[in-house]
Coordinates of C-alpha atoms in Angstrom, one line a residue:
Chain A
M1 CA 68.1 118.2 148.8
R2 CA 69.0 115.2 150.9
A3 CA 72.7 115.8 150.3
F4 CA 72.2 119.5 151.2
R5 CA 70.5 118.5 154.5
H6 CA 73.3 116.2 155.5
L7 CA 76.0 118.6 154.4
L8 CA 74.4 121.4 156.4
A9 CA 74.2 119.2 159.6
H10 CA 77.8 118.3 159.1
E11 CA 78.9 121.9 158.5
L12 CA 77.0 123.1 161.6
S13 CA 78.5 120.4 163.8
A14 CA 82.0 121.0 162.4
T15 CA 81.7 124.8 162.8
W16 CA 80.4 124.7 166.4
L17 CA 82.7 121.9 167.5
A18 CA 85.8 123.9 166.4
W19 CA 87.5 125.9 169.1
S20 CA 88.3 128.6 166.5
T21 CA 84.5 129.4 166.2
W22 CA 84.2 129.9 169.9
A23 CA 87.4 132.0 170.0
T24 CA 86.1 134.2 167.1
W25 CA 82.8 134.5 169.0
A26 CA 84.6 135.6 172.1
L27 CA 86.6 138.2 170.1
F28 CA 83.3 139.4 168.5
L29 CA 81.6 139.9 171.8
G30 CA 84.7 141.5 173.3
L31 CA 84.8 144.0 170.4
L32 CA 81.1 144.8 170.5
G33 CA 81.1 144.8 174.3
T34 CA 83.9 147.4 174.3
I35 CA 82.0 149.6 171.8
H36 CA 78.8 149.3 173.8
W37 CA 80.5 150.1 177.1
Y38 CA 82.2 153.1 175.7
A39 CA 78.9 154.3 174.2
L40 CA 77.3 153.9 177.6
L41 CA 80.0 155.9 179.2
V42 CA 79.7 158.7 176.7
C43 CA 75.9 158.8 177.0
S44 CA 76.1 158.9 180.8
Q45 CA 78.3 161.9 180.7
T46 CA 76.6 164.0 178.1
P47 CA 73.1 163.5 176.5
Q48 CA 73.6 162.2 173.0
P49 CA 71.2 162.1 170.0
W50 CA 71.9 158.4 169.7
T51 CA 71.5 155.4 172.0
P52 CA 74.3 153.0 172.9
I53 CA 72.6 150.3 170.7
E54 CA 72.5 152.6 167.7
A55 CA 76.2 153.4 168.3
V56 CA 77.1 149.7 168.2
F57 CA 75.3 149.2 164.9
R58 CA 76.8 152.4 163.4
W59 CA 80.2 150.7 164.1
F60 CA 79.1 147.5 162.4
P61 CA 81.7 147.7 159.6
L62 CA 84.4 147.1 162.3
P63 CA 83.2 143.5 163.3
L64 CA 82.2 143.0 159.6
L65 CA 85.8 143.6 158.5
C66 CA 87.6 142.1 161.5
I67 CA 85.4 139.1 162.4
L68 CA 83.6 137.9 159.3
P69 CA 86.7 137.2 157.2
L70 CA 87.9 135.0 160.2
L71 CA 84.7 133.0 159.9
T72 CA 84.6 132.6 156.1
M73 CA 88.3 132.3 155.2
R74 CA 88.7 128.6 156.0
S75 CA 85.5 127.3 154.5
F76 CA 86.7 126.5 151.0
A77 CA 90.4 127.5 151.1
E78 CA 91.1 124.9 153.8
E79 CA 89.2 122.1 152.0
R80 CA 90.9 123.0 148.7
R81 CA 94.3 122.9 150.4
A82 CA 93.6 119.5 152.0
G83 CA 92.0 118.1 148.8
T84 CA 88.8 117.1 150.7
L85 CA 86.7 119.3 148.4
G86 CA 87.6 117.3 145.4
A87 CA 86.8 114.1 147.3
L88 CA 83.5 115.5 148.3
L89 CA 82.5 116.3 144.7
T90 CA 83.0 112.6 143.8
T91 CA 79.9 111.8 145.8
Q92 CA 76.3 112.6 144.6
A93 CA 76.5 116.0 146.3
G94 CA 76.8 118.6 143.6
A95 CA 78.8 121.8 144.0
G96 CA 75.6 123.8 144.4
A97 CA 74.6 121.8 147.5
V98 CA 78.1 122.1 149.0
V99 CA 78.1 125.9 148.5
A100 CA 74.5 126.3 149.8
A101 CA 75.3 124.2 152.9
K102 CA 78.4 126.2 153.8
F103 CA 76.7 129.5 153.1
L104 CA 73.7 128.7 155.3
C105 CA 75.9 127.4 158.1
L106 CA 78.1 130.5 158.1
W107 CA 75.2 132.9 157.7
L108 CA 73.4 131.3 160.7
T109 CA 76.7 131.5 162.7
W110 CA 77.0 135.2 161.8
V111 CA 73.4 135.9 162.8
I112 CA 73.9 133.9 166.1
F113 CA 77.0 136.0 166.8
W114 CA 75.0 139.2 166.4
A115 CA 71.9 137.9 168.2
S116 CA 74.1 137.2 171.2
F117 CA 75.0 140.9 171.3
A118 CA 71.3 141.4 172.4
A119 CA 72.3 140.2 175.8
L120 CA 74.6 143.1 176.4
P121 CA 72.0 146.0 176.6
H122 CA 69.8 143.8 178.8
I123 CA 72.8 143.1 181.1
A124 CA 73.6 146.9 181.2
G125 CA 69.9 147.6 182.0
A126 CA 69.9 145.0 184.8
V127 CA 73.2 146.4 186.3
L128 CA 72.0 150.0 186.2
G129 CA 68.6 148.9 187.7
G130 CA 65.8 151.5 188.1
S131 CA 68.1 154.4 187.2
A132 CA 68.6 153.2 183.7
D133 CA 67.2 155.1 180.7
P134 CA 64.7 152.8 178.9
R135 CA 66.6 153.5 175.7
V136 CA 69.5 151.5 177.0
A137 CA 67.7 148.3 175.9
D138 CA 65.5 149.9 173.2
P139 CA 63.9 146.8 171.5
L140 CA 63.1 148.7 168.2
A141 CA 66.7 149.8 167.7
L142 CA 67.9 146.4 168.6
G143 CA 65.4 144.5 166.4
G144 CA 65.9 146.9 163.4
G145 CA 69.7 146.6 163.7
L146 CA 69.6 142.8 163.9
V147 CA 67.3 142.5 160.8
F148 CA 69.7 144.8 158.9
V149 CA 72.7 142.6 159.9
A150 CA 70.8 139.4 159.0
L151 CA 69.8 140.8 155.6
S152 CA 73.1 142.4 154.7
G153 CA 74.8 139.3 156.1
L154 CA 73.5 137.4 153.1
L155 CA 75.7 139.4 150.8
H156 CA 78.6 139.8 153.2
V157 CA 78.9 136.0 153.9
A158 CA 78.5 135.2 150.2
V159 CA 81.4 137.6 149.4
G160 CA 83.5 135.9 152.1
L161 CA 82.7 132.5 150.7
L162 CA 83.5 133.6 147.1
C163 CA 86.9 134.9 148.3
S164 CA 87.6 131.6 150.1
S165 CA 86.7 129.5 147.0
C166 CA 89.3 131.4 144.9
T167 CA 92.4 130.3 146.7
R168 CA 94.0 127.4 148.6
S169 CA 95.3 129.7 151.3
P170 CA 93.0 130.6 154.2
A171 CA 95.1 133.7 155.0
L172 CA 94.9 135.0 151.5
A173 CA 91.1 134.3 151.5
G174 CA 90.8 136.3 154.7
L175 CA 92.7 139.2 153.2
L176 CA 90.6 139.1 150.0
A177 CA 87.4 139.1 152.0
F178 CA 88.6 142.0 154.1
F179 CA 89.3 144.2 151.1
S180 CA 86.2 143.1 149.2
L181 CA 84.0 143.9 152.2
L182 CA 85.9 147.2 152.7
A183 CA 85.2 148.1 149.1
L184 CA 81.5 147.1 149.5
T185 CA 80.9 149.1 152.7
A186 CA 83.1 152.1 152.0
G187 CA 82.6 152.3 148.2
G188 CA 79.7 154.8 148.4
G189 CA 81.6 157.1 150.7
L190 CA 84.7 157.1 148.4
I191 CA 82.7 158.6 145.6
D192 CA 81.8 161.5 147.9
A193 CA 85.5 161.9 148.9
L194 CA 86.6 162.5 145.3
P195 CA 87.5 166.2 144.5
T196 CA 84.7 168.0 142.7
D197 CA 87.0 169.5 140.0
G198 CA 88.0 167.3 137.1
W199 CA 86.1 164.3 138.3
E200 CA 82.7 165.2 136.9
W201 CA 82.9 162.4 134.4
L202 CA 82.5 160.0 137.3
G203 CA 79.2 161.6 138.3
W204 CA 77.3 158.7 136.8
L205 CA 78.7 156.5 139.7
Q206 CA 76.9 158.6 142.3
G207 CA 73.5 156.9 141.8
P208 CA 74.8 153.3 142.1
A209 CA 77.1 154.3 144.9
D210 CA 74.1 155.7 146.9
H211 CA 72.6 152.3 146.8
L212 CA 75.7 150.8 148.4
R213 CA 75.6 152.9 151.5
S214 CA 75.2 150.3 154.2
L215 CA 74.9 152.8 157.0
A216 CA 71.9 154.5 155.3
H217 CA 70.3 151.1 155.0
L218 CA 70.9 150.5 158.7
E219 CA 69.3 153.8 159.6
D220 CA 66.3 153.0 157.5
F221 CA 65.8 149.6 159.1
A222 CA 66.3 151.0 162.6
A223 CA 63.7 153.6 161.8
G224 CA 61.3 150.9 160.6
I225 CA 61.5 151.9 156.9
V226 CA 61.6 148.9 154.6
D227 CA 63.1 150.0 151.3
S228 CA 62.9 147.3 148.7
R229 CA 66.1 148.5 146.9
P230 CA 68.6 147.4 149.6
L231 CA 66.6 144.1 149.9
A232 CA 67.1 143.6 146.1
L233 CA 70.8 144.6 146.4
Y234 CA 71.5 142.0 149.1
A235 CA 69.4 139.3 147.5
T236 CA 70.8 139.6 144.0
G237 CA 74.3 140.3 145.2
S238 CA 74.4 137.2 147.4
L239 CA 72.9 135.1 144.6
L240 CA 75.5 136.4 142.1
C241 CA 78.3 135.6 144.6
L242 CA 77.0 132.2 145.4
G243 CA 76.7 131.4 141.6
L244 CA 80.3 132.5 141.1
T245 CA 81.4 130.4 144.1
T246 CA 79.7 127.3 142.7
L247 CA 81.6 127.8 139.4
A248 CA 84.8 128.3 141.3
V249 CA 84.2 125.1 143.3
E250 CA 83.4 123.1 140.2
A251 CA 86.6 124.4 138.5
A252 CA 88.7 123.8 141.6
D253 CA 90.9 120.7 142.2
Chain B
M1 CA 63.2 87.9 113.6
P2 CA 66.9 87.0 114.1
E3 CA 68.2 87.3 117.6
V4 CA 70.9 89.8 118.2
A5 CA 73.6 88.7 120.6
Q6 CA 73.7 91.1 123.6
Q7 CA 77.1 92.6 124.2
P8 CA 78.0 92.4 127.9
V9 CA 78.0 95.8 129.5
L10 CA 81.5 96.7 130.6
A11 CA 81.9 98.1 134.1
L12 CA 84.4 100.8 132.9
E13 CA 85.4 101.8 129.4
A14 CA 87.8 104.4 128.1
Q15 CA 88.0 105.0 124.4
G16 CA 90.6 107.3 123.0
L17 CA 90.9 109.6 126.0
T18 CA 93.1 112.6 125.3
K19 CA 93.9 115.4 127.8
R20 CA 96.1 118.4 127.0
Y21 CA 97.3 121.2 129.2
G22 CA 98.3 123.9 126.8
R23 CA 101.1 122.3 124.6
L24 CA 101.6 119.4 127.1
T25 CA 99.7 116.2 126.3
A26 CA 99.1 114.4 129.5
V27 CA 97.3 111.4 128.0
E28 CA 96.8 110.6 124.4
G29 CA 94.3 108.1 122.9
V30 CA 94.0 106.0 126.1
S31 CA 91.7 103.1 125.6
F32 CA 91.0 100.1 127.8
S33 CA 88.1 98.5 129.6
V34 CA 87.3 96.7 132.9
A35 CA 84.8 93.9 133.1
P36 CA 82.4 93.6 136.1
G37 CA 84.1 92.0 139.0
E38 CA 87.5 92.3 137.5
I39 CA 90.6 93.8 139.2
V40 CA 92.7 95.6 136.7
G41 CA 96.1 97.2 137.4
F42 CA 96.9 100.5 135.9
L43 CA 100.7 100.7 135.7
G44 CA 103.1 103.4 134.8
P45 CA 106.0 105.4 136.1
N46 CA 105.4 108.7 137.9
G47 CA 104.1 111.3 135.5
A48 CA 102.9 108.7 133.0
G49 CA 99.3 110.0 133.1
K50 CA 97.7 107.5 135.5
S51 CA 96.2 110.1 137.9
T52 CA 95.0 112.2 134.9
T53 CA 93.2 109.2 133.4
M54 CA 91.8 108.3 136.8
R55 CA 90.4 111.8 137.4
I56 CA 88.8 111.8 133.9
L57 CA 87.2 108.5 134.7
A58 CA 86.0 109.8 138.1
G59 CA 84.4 112.8 136.4
R60 CA 86.7 115.3 138.1
L61 CA 88.4 116.3 134.8
M62 CA 87.1 116.8 131.3
A63 CA 89.0 115.1 128.5
N64 CA 89.7 117.1 125.4
S65 CA 88.5 114.1 123.3
G66 CA 87.5 110.5 123.7
R67 CA 84.7 108.8 125.6
A68 CA 84.6 107.3 129.1
S69 CA 81.7 105.3 130.5
V70 CA 80.7 103.5 133.7
C71 CA 78.3 100.6 133.2
G72 CA 77.4 102.0 129.8
E73 CA 76.7 105.5 131.0
S74 CA 78.8 108.3 129.7
I75 CA 80.7 110.1 132.4
A76 CA 80.8 113.4 130.5
L77 CA 77.1 113.4 129.5
D78 CA 75.7 112.1 132.8
P79 CA 78.3 112.7 135.6
A80 CA 75.7 112.4 138.3
G81 CA 74.6 109.0 137.0
A82 CA 78.2 107.9 136.7
R83 CA 79.0 109.0 140.3
R84 CA 76.2 106.8 141.6
R85 CA 77.9 103.8 140.1
L86 CA 81.5 104.7 140.8
A87 CA 83.7 105.4 143.8
Y88 CA 87.1 107.1 143.6
M89 CA 89.9 107.2 146.0
P90 CA 92.3 109.9 144.9
E91 CA 96.1 109.8 145.2
N92 CA 97.2 110.8 148.8
N93 CA 93.7 110.0 150.0
P94 CA 92.6 113.4 151.4
L95 CA 90.5 113.1 154.6
P96 CA 89.3 115.6 157.2
D97 CA 91.5 115.2 160.3
E98 CA 89.0 116.4 162.9
V99 CA 86.2 113.9 162.2
R100 CA 85.8 110.5 163.7
V101 CA 86.0 107.5 161.4
R102 CA 82.5 106.3 161.9
E103 CA 81.0 109.8 161.7
Y104 CA 82.9 110.4 158.4
L105 CA 81.8 107.1 156.9
E106 CA 78.2 107.7 157.9
L107 CA 78.3 111.2 156.2
R108 CA 79.8 109.7 153.1
A109 CA 77.2 106.9 153.0
R110 CA 74.4 109.5 153.2
L111 CA 76.0 111.6 150.5
K112 CA 76.3 108.5 148.3
A113 CA 72.5 108.0 148.6
V114 CA 72.6 104.9 150.9
P115 CA 69.0 104.7 152.3
E116 CA 68.9 106.2 155.8
E117 CA 67.8 102.9 157.4
D118 CA 70.8 101.1 155.8
V119 CA 73.5 103.6 156.7
G120 CA 74.4 102.0 160.1
L121 CA 74.5 98.5 158.6
R122 CA 76.6 99.6 155.6
V123 CA 79.1 101.4 157.8
D124 CA 79.4 98.4 160.1
Q125 CA 80.0 96.2 157.1
V126 CA 82.8 98.3 155.7
L127 CA 84.4 98.9 159.1
H128 CA 84.5 95.1 159.3
D129 CA 85.7 94.5 155.8
C130 CA 88.5 97.1 156.2
D131 CA 89.4 95.9 159.7
L132 CA 88.6 99.3 161.2
R133 CA 86.1 98.3 163.9
E134 CA 88.6 99.1 166.7
R135 CA 89.3 102.5 165.2
A136 CA 85.7 103.5 164.5
G137 CA 85.7 106.1 167.3
S138 CA 89.2 107.5 166.5
L139 CA 89.8 110.9 165.0
I140 CA 91.0 110.5 161.4
G141 CA 93.9 112.9 162.1
Q142 CA 95.2 110.5 164.8
L143 CA 95.3 107.4 162.5
S144 CA 98.5 105.9 161.0
K145 CA 99.0 106.2 157.2
G146 CA 97.9 102.5 156.8
F147 CA 94.6 103.1 158.7
R148 CA 94.0 106.3 156.8
Q149 CA 94.3 104.3 153.6
R150 CA 91.8 101.8 155.0
V151 CA 89.4 104.6 155.7
G152 CA 89.8 105.8 152.1
I153 CA 89.0 102.3 150.8
A154 CA 86.1 102.0 153.3
D155 CA 84.8 105.3 152.0
A156 CA 85.0 103.9 148.4
L157 CA 83.1 100.8 149.4
V158 CA 80.4 102.3 151.6
G159 CA 78.1 103.3 148.7
S160 CA 78.3 99.7 147.3
P161 CA 79.5 101.0 143.9
E162 CA 79.8 98.9 140.8
V163 CA 83.2 100.3 140.0
I164 CA 86.1 101.5 142.3
L165 CA 89.0 103.6 141.2
L166 CA 92.0 103.5 143.6
D167 CA 94.8 105.8 142.8
E168 CA 98.0 104.5 144.4
P169 CA 96.3 103.0 147.4
T170 CA 99.6 101.6 148.9
I171 CA 101.8 104.6 148.4
G172 CA 103.8 105.4 151.5
L173 CA 102.8 102.2 153.4
D174 CA 105.1 99.8 155.2
P175 CA 105.2 96.1 154.1
H176 CA 102.7 95.0 156.7
Q177 CA 100.2 97.6 155.7
I178 CA 100.7 96.8 152.0
L179 CA 99.9 93.2 152.8
G180 CA 96.7 94.2 154.5
I181 CA 95.6 96.5 151.6
R182 CA 96.4 93.7 149.2
E183 CA 94.2 91.2 151.0
L184 CA 91.5 93.8 151.1
L185 CA 91.6 94.3 147.4
R186 CA 91.7 90.5 146.8
G187 CA 88.4 90.3 148.7
L188 CA 86.8 92.6 146.2
R189 CA 87.3 90.3 143.3
G190 CA 84.0 89.3 141.8
R191 CA 82.1 91.8 143.9
M192 CA 82.9 94.9 142.0
A193 CA 85.2 96.1 139.2
V194 CA 88.4 97.7 140.5
L195 CA 90.9 99.8 138.6
V196 CA 94.0 100.2 140.8
S197 CA 96.8 102.5 139.7
S198 CA 100.3 101.9 141.0
H199 CA 103.9 102.2 140.0
I200 CA 104.8 99.3 142.3
L201 CA 104.8 96.4 140.0
P202 CA 104.9 93.3 142.3
E203 CA 101.9 94.7 144.2
V204 CA 99.8 94.8 141.0
E205 CA 101.0 91.4 139.8
Q206 CA 99.8 89.8 143.0
V207 CA 96.4 91.3 143.1
C208 CA 95.2 92.0 139.5
D209 CA 93.6 89.9 136.9
R210 CA 94.9 92.1 134.1
V211 CA 97.2 95.0 133.7
V212 CA 97.1 98.2 131.6
I213 CA 100.6 99.7 131.1
I214 CA 100.8 103.4 130.4
N215 CA 103.9 105.3 129.5
R216 CA 104.3 109.0 128.6
G217 CA 100.5 109.3 128.3
R218 CA 99.9 106.3 126.0
V219 CA 98.8 102.8 126.7
V220 CA 101.8 100.7 125.6
A221 CA 100.4 97.2 126.5
Q222 CA 97.4 95.6 128.2
G223 CA 96.2 92.1 129.0
R224 CA 96.7 89.2 131.4
T225 CA 100.3 89.0 132.7
E226 CA 100.7 85.6 131.1
D227 CA 99.7 86.9 127.7
L228 CA 101.9 89.9 128.0
R229 CA 104.8 87.7 129.0
R230 CA 104.3 85.6 125.9
E231 CA 103.8 88.7 123.7
L232 CA 106.7 90.9 124.9
L233 CA 109.3 88.6 126.4
P234 CA 111.5 85.9 124.9
A235 CA 110.8 82.3 125.9
P236 CA 111.7 81.8 129.6
A237 CA 115.0 80.0 130.3
L238 CA 115.1 76.8 132.3
L239 CA 116.9 76.9 135.7
L240 CA 118.6 73.6 136.7
E241 CA 120.2 72.2 139.8
A242 CA 122.0 69.0 139.0
D243 CA 125.3 67.2 139.4
L244 CA 126.9 68.4 136.2
G245 CA 128.8 71.4 134.9
P246 CA 127.8 73.9 132.2
E247 CA 129.9 72.3 129.5
A248 CA 128.3 68.9 130.0
L249 CA 124.9 70.4 130.2
L250 CA 125.5 72.4 127.0
A251 CA 126.5 69.2 125.2
L252 CA 123.4 67.4 126.4
A253 CA 121.1 70.3 125.5
R254 CA 122.6 70.8 122.0
D255 CA 122.0 67.2 121.2
L256 CA 118.3 68.1 121.6
D257 CA 118.4 71.6 120.2
P258 CA 121.5 73.1 118.5
E259 CA 120.3 76.6 119.4
A260 CA 120.5 75.9 123.2
E261 CA 122.8 78.2 125.3
V262 CA 123.9 77.6 128.9
S263 CA 125.1 80.1 131.5
R264 CA 125.0 80.6 135.2
S265 CA 122.1 82.5 136.8
A266 CA 122.6 85.1 139.5
D267 CA 121.9 82.5 142.3
G268 CA 124.4 80.0 140.9
R269 CA 121.9 77.7 139.1
L270 CA 122.5 76.5 135.5
R271 CA 120.5 78.5 133.1
V272 CA 119.5 77.0 129.8
A273 CA 118.1 79.4 127.1
L274 CA 116.0 77.7 124.5
P275 CA 113.7 79.1 121.8
R276 CA 110.0 79.0 122.3
G277 CA 108.6 75.6 121.2
S278 CA 112.0 73.9 121.3
P279 CA 111.9 70.1 121.7
A280 CA 114.5 70.4 124.4
R281 CA 112.0 72.1 126.8
A282 CA 110.1 68.8 127.2
G283 CA 113.1 66.5 126.6
L284 CA 115.8 67.9 128.8
L285 CA 114.8 66.3 132.0
G286 CA 114.5 62.8 130.3
A287 CA 117.9 63.3 128.7
L288 CA 119.5 64.1 132.1
V289 CA 117.9 61.1 133.7
R290 CA 119.0 58.8 130.9
A291 CA 122.5 60.2 131.2
G292 CA 122.4 59.1 134.9
R293 CA 122.5 62.6 136.2
S294 CA 120.9 63.5 139.6
V295 CA 118.5 66.4 139.2
R296 CA 117.5 68.4 142.3
S297 CA 115.3 70.9 140.6
L298 CA 114.3 72.1 137.1
A299 CA 112.0 75.1 136.6
E300 CA 111.2 77.9 134.2
E301 CA 112.9 81.2 135.1
P302 CA 110.2 83.5 136.3
A303 CA 109.7 86.7 134.4
G304 CA 108.0 89.4 136.6
L305 CA 106.0 92.4 135.7
E306 CA 109.1 94.5 135.8
E307 CA 110.5 92.7 132.7
I308 CA 107.1 93.0 131.0
F309 CA 106.9 96.7 131.8
L310 CA 110.4 97.4 130.6
A311 CA 109.8 95.4 127.4
A312 CA 106.6 97.2 126.7
T313 CA 108.1 100.7 127.3
R314 CA 111.1 99.7 125.2
R315 CA 108.8 98.6 122.4
D316 CA 106.9 101.9 122.6
A317 CA 110.1 104.0 122.5
T318 CA 111.3 102.1 119.5
A319 CA 107.9 102.6 117.7
R320 CA 108.0 106.4 118.5
E321 CA 111.6 106.6 117.2
G322 CA 110.5 104.7 114.0
R323 CA 107.6 107.2 113.5
G324 CA 109.9 110.1 114.2
S325 CA 112.4 109.1 111.6

């Protein structure tokens, strides 16, 4: 536990002292800001059944696929390339503590990124002044969306870490994370996209695929519905990925 | 009840370590030990199996067979316990570039379970021991190769381990830096057991109490340099500077021992080859003085670790050929 605490403090300082984190954060806010601004523009022209905040969260696969791999790709791949991971494991810190510290650091960073988005609707509300629709900064939609991102982030960050632990190349780790997250978020929709004729034998996949629909989970959370199934999916999925990452780290070097 | 003599616990012990990668045997039946406070050189050419053995001893690699222990604790059965007693500086000494020296050593001290109240003191001590005080605030990535090696050794020392494994600590250093590292290692004698691997023989000879020579994955010789010299090399020749020529010297030497041979050494001195235990070894100087010769110097020809290493590997090659045929 002591090693974990020190490793976490080290990871947090190393992450937040690196210019690349700030650049990634700027890119993230730029991306979300653009989506939010465009959604505001559309809503101001024609009444929409959704709010700008809901629009941003509906687009969450975009920052997930573009930004999260940038955050996670260096974590283990860079250390394996430099050989510092092997040196770290010669201390009393076990592979589990190393993985847990990196995971918690990156998950906190991901949550901070998303939490910082909360400023944008408030800024928009302040700029628009009294004429603003109260739904511009709807706290329920914002809170529900952030809770969803924090919960699903457990699995998404764990997948990114697992990809980073499998290679010495950060670029390859980023690509692996991109395609793994793409499969995870779009997997449910792909089953629906299959032609109905001749693919009936894949029908058994429909049930599991329904559970993978991230956007459905998001809508539930935003509507205040707490379904235990996605919670179990994200918790068990992240634990499985972290366990595999620990094995990969122990076998590395 | 009769008293049983207690065997002293060895700091480091390897017994029959074998590691295979598919059909390639990297190390085979490697056995040696290091006593507490002793500095042992682990010698061998590139690819001999030094780093593989070091990584097994550091608990970073599992051997296919054999036993390795640190202060009596099995590395395979209790890797965490072994890691508490042992520090390992891998080859090429990987360090994070973007961290400051002091910050890095403090983190490593904490990860090596140094009590929180002692961390500052321990880091100050190793910064002093490794002559790094003036670089404590520097980023590791901005240090020269020599200082990076010092940081690696400081890291190994900071947890006050009982055993230190240093894999090629002077590789890539200039002569001044090598001298510094050598002094640093000498300062560890008696304080902790050190196993230092190298393929640079003079460096090992000057620092280590004993050497273990490995070639093609097998230990081919081990012991004190003096003992290995006696075991593996012919008796050292005598080198003489005197006012006589080789023929006159040969006549004089053969009066004392008919097997004596005389030649010129590379530096122009007269070289007298005599069998081990020859009476001429003790009597040659007296005979020269009695013959009225003026002797400027008389010394045994030094045989370095290079000769010992070559003789040991030659003996191993001959033994392998013998087994093969």
